[in-house]
Coordinates of C-alpha atoms in Angstrom, one line a residue:
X1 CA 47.2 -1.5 -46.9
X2 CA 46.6 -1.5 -43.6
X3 CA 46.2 -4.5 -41.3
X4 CA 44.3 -5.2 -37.7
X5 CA 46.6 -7.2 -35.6
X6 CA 45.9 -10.3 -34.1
X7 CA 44.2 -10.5 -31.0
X8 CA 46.1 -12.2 -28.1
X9 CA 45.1 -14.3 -25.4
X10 CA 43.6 -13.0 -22.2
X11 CA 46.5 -13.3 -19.8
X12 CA 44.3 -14.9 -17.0
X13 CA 43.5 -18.6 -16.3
X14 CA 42.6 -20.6 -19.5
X15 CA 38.2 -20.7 -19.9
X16 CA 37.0 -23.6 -21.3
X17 CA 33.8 -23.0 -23.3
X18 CA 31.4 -26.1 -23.9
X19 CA 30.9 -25.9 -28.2
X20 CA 27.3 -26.0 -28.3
X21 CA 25.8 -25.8 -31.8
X22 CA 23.3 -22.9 -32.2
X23 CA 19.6 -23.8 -32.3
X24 CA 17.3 -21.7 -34.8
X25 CA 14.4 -19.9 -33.0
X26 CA 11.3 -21.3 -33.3
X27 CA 7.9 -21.8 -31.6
X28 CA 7.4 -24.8 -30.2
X29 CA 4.5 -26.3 -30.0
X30 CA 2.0 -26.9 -27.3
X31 CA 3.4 -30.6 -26.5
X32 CA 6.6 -29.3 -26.8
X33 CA 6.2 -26.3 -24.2
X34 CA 4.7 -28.9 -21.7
X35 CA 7.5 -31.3 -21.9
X36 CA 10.0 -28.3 -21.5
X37 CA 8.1 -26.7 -18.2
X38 CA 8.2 -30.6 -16.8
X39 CA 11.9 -31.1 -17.3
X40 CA 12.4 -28.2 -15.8
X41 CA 10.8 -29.2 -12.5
X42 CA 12.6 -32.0 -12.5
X43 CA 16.3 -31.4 -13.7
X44 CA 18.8 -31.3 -11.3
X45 CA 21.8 -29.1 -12.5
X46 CA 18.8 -26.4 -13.0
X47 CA 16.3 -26.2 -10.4
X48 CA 12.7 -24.8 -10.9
X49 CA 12.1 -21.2 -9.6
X50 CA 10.0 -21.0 -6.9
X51 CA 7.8 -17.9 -6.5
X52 CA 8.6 -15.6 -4.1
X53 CA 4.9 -14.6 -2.9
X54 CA 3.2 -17.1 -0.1
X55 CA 1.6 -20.2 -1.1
X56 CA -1.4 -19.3 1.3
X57 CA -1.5 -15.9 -1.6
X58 CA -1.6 -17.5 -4.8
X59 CA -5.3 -17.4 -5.0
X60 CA -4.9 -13.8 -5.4
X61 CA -2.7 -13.6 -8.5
X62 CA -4.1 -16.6 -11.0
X63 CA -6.6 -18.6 -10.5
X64 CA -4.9 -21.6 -13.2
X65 CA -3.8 -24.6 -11.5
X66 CA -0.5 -24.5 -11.3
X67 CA 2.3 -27.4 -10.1
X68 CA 3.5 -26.8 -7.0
X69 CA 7.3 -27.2 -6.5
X70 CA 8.3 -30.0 -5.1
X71 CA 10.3 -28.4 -2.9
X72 CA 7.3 -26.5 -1.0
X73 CA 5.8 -30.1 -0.2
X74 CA 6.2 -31.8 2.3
X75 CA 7.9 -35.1 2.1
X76 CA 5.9 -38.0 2.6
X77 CA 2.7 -35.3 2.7
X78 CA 0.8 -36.7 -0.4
X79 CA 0.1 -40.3 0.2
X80 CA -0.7 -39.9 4.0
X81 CA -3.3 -36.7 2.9
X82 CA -6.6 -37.8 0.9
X83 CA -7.0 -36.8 -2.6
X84 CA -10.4 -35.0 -1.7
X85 CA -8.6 -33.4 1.3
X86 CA -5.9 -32.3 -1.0
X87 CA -8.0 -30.4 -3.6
X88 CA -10.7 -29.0 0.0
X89 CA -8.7 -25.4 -0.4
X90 CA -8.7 -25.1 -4.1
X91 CA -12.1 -25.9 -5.5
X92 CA -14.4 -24.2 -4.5
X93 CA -18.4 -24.8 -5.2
X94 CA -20.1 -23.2 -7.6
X95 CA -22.5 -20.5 -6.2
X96 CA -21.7 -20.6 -2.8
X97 CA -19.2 -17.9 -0.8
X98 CA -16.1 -19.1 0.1
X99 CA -14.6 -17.4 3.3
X100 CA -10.8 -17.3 3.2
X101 CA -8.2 -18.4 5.6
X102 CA -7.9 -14.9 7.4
X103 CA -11.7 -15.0 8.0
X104 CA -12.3 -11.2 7.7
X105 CA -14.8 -11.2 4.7
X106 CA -16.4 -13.7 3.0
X107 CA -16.2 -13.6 -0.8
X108 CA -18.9 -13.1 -3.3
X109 CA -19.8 -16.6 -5.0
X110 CA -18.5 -18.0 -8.1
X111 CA -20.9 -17.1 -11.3
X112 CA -23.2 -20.8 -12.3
X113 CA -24.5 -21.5 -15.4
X114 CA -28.3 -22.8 -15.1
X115 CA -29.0 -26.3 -17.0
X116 CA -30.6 -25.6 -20.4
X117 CA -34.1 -26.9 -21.1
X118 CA -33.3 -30.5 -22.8
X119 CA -31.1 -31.3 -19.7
X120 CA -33.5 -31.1 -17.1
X121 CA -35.1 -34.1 -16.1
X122 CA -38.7 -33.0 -14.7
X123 CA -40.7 -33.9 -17.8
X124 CA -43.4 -30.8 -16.6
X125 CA -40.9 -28.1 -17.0
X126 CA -41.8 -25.4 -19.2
X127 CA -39.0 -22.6 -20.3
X128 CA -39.9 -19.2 -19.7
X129 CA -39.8 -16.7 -23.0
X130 CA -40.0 -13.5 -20.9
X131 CA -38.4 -12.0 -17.6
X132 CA -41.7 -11.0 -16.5
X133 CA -43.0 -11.9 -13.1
X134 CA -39.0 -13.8 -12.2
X135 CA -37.7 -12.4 -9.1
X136 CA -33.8 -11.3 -9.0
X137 CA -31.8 -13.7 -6.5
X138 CA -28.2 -12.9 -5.7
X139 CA -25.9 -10.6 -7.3
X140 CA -22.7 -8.3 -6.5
X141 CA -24.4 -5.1 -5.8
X142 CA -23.3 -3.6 -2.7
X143 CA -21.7 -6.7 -1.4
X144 CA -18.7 -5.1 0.3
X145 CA -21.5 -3.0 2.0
X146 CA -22.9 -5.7 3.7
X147 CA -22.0 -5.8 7.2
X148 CA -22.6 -9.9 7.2
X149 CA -20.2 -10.1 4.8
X150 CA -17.5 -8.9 7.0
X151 CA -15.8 -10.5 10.2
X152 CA -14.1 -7.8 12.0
X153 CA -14.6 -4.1 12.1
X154 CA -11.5 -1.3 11.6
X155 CA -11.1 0.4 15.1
X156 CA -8.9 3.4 14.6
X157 CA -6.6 5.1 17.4
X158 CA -7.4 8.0 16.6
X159 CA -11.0 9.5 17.7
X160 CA -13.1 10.9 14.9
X161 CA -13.3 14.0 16.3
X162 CA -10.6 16.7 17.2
X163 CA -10.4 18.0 20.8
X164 CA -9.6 21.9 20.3
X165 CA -10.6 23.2 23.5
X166 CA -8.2 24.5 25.8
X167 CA -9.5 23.2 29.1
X168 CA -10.1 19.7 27.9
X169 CA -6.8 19.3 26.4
X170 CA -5.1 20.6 29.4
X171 CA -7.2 17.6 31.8
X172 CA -6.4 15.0 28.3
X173 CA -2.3 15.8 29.3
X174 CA -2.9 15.8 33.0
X175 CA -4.4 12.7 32.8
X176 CA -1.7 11.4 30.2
X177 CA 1.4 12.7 32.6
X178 CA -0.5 10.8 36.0
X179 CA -0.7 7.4 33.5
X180 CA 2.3 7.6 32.8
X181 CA 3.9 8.3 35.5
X182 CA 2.0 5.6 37.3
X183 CA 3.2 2.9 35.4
X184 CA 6.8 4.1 36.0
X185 CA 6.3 4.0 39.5
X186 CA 4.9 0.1 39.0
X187 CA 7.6 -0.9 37.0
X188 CA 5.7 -1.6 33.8
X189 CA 8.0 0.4 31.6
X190 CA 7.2 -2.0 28.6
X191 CA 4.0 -0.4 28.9
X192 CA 4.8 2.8 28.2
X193 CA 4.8 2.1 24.4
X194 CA 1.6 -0.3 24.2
X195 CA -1.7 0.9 24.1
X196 CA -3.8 1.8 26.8
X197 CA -7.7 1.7 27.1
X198 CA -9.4 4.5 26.4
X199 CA -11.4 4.0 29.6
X200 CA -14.7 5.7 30.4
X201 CA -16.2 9.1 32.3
X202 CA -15.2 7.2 35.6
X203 CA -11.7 6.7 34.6
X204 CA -10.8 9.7 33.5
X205 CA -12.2 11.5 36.5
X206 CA -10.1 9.2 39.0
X207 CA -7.3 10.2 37.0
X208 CA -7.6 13.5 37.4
X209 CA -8.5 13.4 41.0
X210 CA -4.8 12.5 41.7
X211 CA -1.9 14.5 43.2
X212 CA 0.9 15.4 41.1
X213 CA 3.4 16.8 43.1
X214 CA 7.2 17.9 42.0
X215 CA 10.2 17.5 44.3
X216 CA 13.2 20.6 44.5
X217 CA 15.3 17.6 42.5
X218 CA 12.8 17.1 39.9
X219 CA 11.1 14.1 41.1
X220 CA 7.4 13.2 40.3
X221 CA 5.3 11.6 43.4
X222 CA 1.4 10.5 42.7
X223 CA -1.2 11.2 45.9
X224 CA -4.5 9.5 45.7
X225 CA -5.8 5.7 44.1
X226 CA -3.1 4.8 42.2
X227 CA -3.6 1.3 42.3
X228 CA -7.4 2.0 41.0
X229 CA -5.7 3.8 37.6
X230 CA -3.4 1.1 37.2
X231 CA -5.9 -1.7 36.8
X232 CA -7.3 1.2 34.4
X233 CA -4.5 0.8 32.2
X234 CA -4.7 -3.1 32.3
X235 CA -6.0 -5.2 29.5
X236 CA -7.6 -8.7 30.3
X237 CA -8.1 -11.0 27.5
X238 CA -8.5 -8.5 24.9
X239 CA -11.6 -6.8 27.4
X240 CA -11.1 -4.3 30.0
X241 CA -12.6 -5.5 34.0
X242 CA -13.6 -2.5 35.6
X243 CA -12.2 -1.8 38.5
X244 CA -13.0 -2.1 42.7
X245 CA -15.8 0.2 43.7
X246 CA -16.5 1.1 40.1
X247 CA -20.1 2.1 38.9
X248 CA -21.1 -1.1 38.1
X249 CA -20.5 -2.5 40.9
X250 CA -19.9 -6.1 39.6
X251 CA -15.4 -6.6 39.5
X252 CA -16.1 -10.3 38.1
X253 CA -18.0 -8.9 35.1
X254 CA -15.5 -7.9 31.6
X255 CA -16.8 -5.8 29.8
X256 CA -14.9 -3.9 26.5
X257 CA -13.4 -1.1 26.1
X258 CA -15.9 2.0 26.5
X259 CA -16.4 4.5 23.7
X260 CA -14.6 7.7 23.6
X261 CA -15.7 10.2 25.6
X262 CA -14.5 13.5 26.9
X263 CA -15.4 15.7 30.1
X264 CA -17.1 19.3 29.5
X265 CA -15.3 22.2 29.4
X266 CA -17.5 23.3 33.4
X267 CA -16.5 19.8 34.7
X268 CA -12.7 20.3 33.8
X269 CA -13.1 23.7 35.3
X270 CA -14.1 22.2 38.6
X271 CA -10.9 19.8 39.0
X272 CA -8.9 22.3 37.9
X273 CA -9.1 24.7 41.0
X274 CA -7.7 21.4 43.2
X275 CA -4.9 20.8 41.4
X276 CA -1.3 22.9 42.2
X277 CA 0.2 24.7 39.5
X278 CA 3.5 23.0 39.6
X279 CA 2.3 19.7 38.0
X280 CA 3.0 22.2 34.5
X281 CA 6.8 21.7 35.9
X282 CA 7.1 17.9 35.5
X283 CA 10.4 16.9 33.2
X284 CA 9.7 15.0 29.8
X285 CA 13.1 15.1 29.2
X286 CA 13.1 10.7 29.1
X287 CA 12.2 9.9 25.6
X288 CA 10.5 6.9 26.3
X289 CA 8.7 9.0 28.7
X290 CA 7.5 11.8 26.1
X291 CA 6.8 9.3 23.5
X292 CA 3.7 7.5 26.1
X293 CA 2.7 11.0 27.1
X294 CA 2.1 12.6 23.5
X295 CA 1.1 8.5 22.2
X296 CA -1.7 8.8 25.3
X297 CA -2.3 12.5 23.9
X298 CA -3.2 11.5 20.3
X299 CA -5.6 8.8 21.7
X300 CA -8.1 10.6 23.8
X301 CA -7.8 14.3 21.3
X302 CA -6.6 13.5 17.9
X303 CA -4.1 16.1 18.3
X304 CA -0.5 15.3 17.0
X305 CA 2.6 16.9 18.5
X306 CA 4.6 17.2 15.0
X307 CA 8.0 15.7 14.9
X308 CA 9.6 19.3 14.6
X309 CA 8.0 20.3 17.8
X310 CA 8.9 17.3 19.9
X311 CA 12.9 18.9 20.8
X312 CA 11.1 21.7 22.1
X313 CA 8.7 19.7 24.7
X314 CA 10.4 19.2 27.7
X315 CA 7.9 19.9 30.5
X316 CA 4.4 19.8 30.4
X317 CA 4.5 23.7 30.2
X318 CA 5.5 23.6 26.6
X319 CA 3.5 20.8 25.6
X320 CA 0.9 22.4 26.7
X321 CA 2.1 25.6 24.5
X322 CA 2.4 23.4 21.1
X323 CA -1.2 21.8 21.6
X324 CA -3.4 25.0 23.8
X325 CA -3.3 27.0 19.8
X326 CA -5.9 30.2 20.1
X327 CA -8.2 29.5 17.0
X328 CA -7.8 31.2 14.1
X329 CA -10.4 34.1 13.1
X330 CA -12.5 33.6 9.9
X331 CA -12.0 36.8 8.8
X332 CA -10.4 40.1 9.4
X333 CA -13.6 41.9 10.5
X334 CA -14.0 39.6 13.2
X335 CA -10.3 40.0 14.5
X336 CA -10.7 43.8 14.3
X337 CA -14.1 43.4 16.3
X338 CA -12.3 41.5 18.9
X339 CA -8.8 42.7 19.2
X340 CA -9.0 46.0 18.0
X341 CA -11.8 47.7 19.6
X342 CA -10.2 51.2 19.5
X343 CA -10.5 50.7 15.3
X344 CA -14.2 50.2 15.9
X345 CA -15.2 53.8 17.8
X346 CA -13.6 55.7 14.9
X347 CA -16.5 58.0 13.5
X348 CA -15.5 57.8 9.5
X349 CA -14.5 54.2 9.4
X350 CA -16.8 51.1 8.9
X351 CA -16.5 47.8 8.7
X352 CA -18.3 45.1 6.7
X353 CA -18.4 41.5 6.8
X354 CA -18.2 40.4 3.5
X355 CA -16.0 42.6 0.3
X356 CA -17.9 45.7 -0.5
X357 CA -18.7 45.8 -4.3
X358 CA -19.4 48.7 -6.8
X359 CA -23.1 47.9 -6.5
X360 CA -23.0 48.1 -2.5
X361 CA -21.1 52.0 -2.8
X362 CA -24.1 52.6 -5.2
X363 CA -27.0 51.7 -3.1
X364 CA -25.0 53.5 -0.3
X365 CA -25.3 56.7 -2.1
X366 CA -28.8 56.0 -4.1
X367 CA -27.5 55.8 -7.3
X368 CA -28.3 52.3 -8.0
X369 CA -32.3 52.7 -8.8
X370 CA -31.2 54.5 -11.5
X371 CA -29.3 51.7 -12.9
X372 CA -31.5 49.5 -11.7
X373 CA -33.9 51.6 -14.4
X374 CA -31.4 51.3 -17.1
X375 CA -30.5 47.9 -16.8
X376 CA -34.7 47.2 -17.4
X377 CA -34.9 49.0 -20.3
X378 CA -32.0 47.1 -22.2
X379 CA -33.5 43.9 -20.6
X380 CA -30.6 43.2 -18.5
X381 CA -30.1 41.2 -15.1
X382 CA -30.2 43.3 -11.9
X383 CA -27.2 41.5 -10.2
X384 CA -25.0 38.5 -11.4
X385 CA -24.3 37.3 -15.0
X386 CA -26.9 35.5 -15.5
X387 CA -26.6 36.5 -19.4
X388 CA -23.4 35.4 -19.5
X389 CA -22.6 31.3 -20.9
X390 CA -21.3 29.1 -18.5
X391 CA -17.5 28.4 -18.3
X392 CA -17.2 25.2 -20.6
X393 CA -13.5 24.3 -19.5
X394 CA -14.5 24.7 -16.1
X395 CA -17.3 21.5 -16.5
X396 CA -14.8 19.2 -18.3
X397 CA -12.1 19.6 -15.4
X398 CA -14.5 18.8 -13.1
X399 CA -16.0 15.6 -15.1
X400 CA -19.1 17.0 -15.5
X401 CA -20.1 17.4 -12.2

């Protein structure tokens, strides 16, 4: 009969294992479990583990008061803070909204419980039996609506509205390359990758009022008020000053940041016979450069130069290529009508905005009275299937909508 050998001894260093006796599982009891969670604040071979989430966030996953680790207070923090002070950020009145630390919304009120009839004190207090006549105070409908009950507004970077037009995205990159070039010249390359204000009609037609001119080596000079469309591109405070001889007229005067707006397609036209046709040559070869050019692009157009085009800017002549994209017909007819006018003065060809059906070669031939006649005397519908159930599958895909 066969026999399993004895197991040896690992070869490496002796391990000395502490002979513990094995405790049954059981439940412990509620006394029990709170004696256990305290010893194990307070041991000191095993310390408590202390939540990785901020203490300032706790409100937002459990609203039981918990311990707080004594190694997240202060010491010497309790006795010189008040015991009201202490519990000011945790309880919170019933029935009133509590704004949070961050202040950017205030938060609905906690639900109260009104005092029922033999705790009142006013002796001339009389129940009501029936809702009738009581007017509805409060409630959480359409609270996140509210505008009071919010602090601060979302102000996107890019504008709501898409700039497709050829002639004002070719003054949008103008007006880019001369802003950034500008603040090259100045020295203010760290705010080549901040954001710039939008500016207003004024701004952007002093920008495009300037010179661009390119060197035989490449270089990139700026004729005109350069100093006026740097103070442009210069935030104050969080507000935007308007500039020297601005329409206002008042320099002392912030004001913000205007709303987006955009020069007409005849207006762009009219700067456009001023300006020299080599401006289209300027490099963008300097990433940094690029990056404030196509940044400054996406904030006054919405359009986005994909990352798979961006190797293949490197003047203004090619970004202009990626962004300037002819618009797409709707439909072939109206590509044939304008492309292919040849196709048009053919004498046994037509064409037809919209597919041509069996019922359309029909009533081009006169044929379709008679089926029109038919389709009475069986009681059918002219056109459509309207006798015809309704797709069931289709109505629970869409929910029922």
């Amino acid at each position: 009969m066969r026999r399993i050998a004895r197991l040896r001894r690992p070869s490496g260093p002796a391990v000395s294992a502490a002979k513990q006796p094995i405790a049954p599982l059981a439940c412990p009891s509620p006394a029990a479990r709170a004696s256990i969670h305290t010893t194990s604040q307070t041991s000191r071979t095993r310390p408590a583990t202390i939540p990785s989430r901020s203490p300032h966030l706790a409100h937002f996953y459990s609203t039981e008061n918990q311990a707080v680790p004594r190694s997240l207070v202060t010491p010497g923090a309790e006795e010189d803070v008040p015991f009201s002070t202490r519990l000011e950020g945790d309880i919170v009145g019933e029935g009133t909204a509590q704004e949070p630390q961050g202040g950017l919304y205030v938060t609905p009120p906690r639900r109260t419980t009104a005092k029922r009839p033999d705790e009142v004190a006013d002796s001339s207090y009389v129940p009501a039996t029936i809702a009738d006549g009581l007017e509805s105070v409060g409630g959480l409908e359409n609270w996140w609506e509210k505008r009071d009950h919010w602090k601060g507004d979302f102000v996107g970077f890019r504008p709501k509205r898409k700039i497709v037009e050829p002639l004002v995205l070719e003054a949008a990159v103008r007006r880019a390359v001369a802003e950034a070039f500008a603040l090259r010249q100045a020295g203010r390359n760290e705010d080549l990758v901040g954001v710039w204000p939008e500016g207003d009609l004024h701004q952007m037609r002093r920008s495009l009022q300037l010179g661009i001119t390119v060197a035989e080596d490449g270089q990139v000079s700026l004729n005109g008020d350069v100093a006026g469309l740097l103070e442009d591109l210069s935030w104050k405070d969080g507000l935007q000053e308007p500039a020297e001889g601005s329409a206002t007229g008042d320099s002392s005067a912030p004001r913000k940041a205007a709303k987006k707006t955009v020069l007409s397609a005849e207006e762009v036209s009219e700067h456009k016979e001023s300006w020299d046709a080599s401006w289209k040559s300027v490099a963008l070869d300097d990433p940094r450069m690029k990056f404030a050019v196509t940044k400054r692009i996406f904030q006054l157009t919405g359009q986005l130069v994909p990352d798979h085009k961006l190797p293949e800017v490197t003047n203004v002549h090619t970004l202009l290529r990626v962004l300037q994209k002819p618009p797409k017909p709707q439909t072939l007819t109206e590509e044939i009508l304008k492309r292919r006018q040849e196709l048009v003065e053919l004498p046994n060809v037509t064409f037809s905005a919209k597919r041509v059906t069996r019922g359309d070669k029909e009533k081009a031939v006169g044929r379709f009275k008679l089926i029109e006649e038919e389709l009475r005397k069986r009681d059918l519908p002219l056109e459509g299937h309207g006798f015809a159930r309704k797709n069931k599958e289709r109505e629970w895909l869409k929910g029922g909508v």
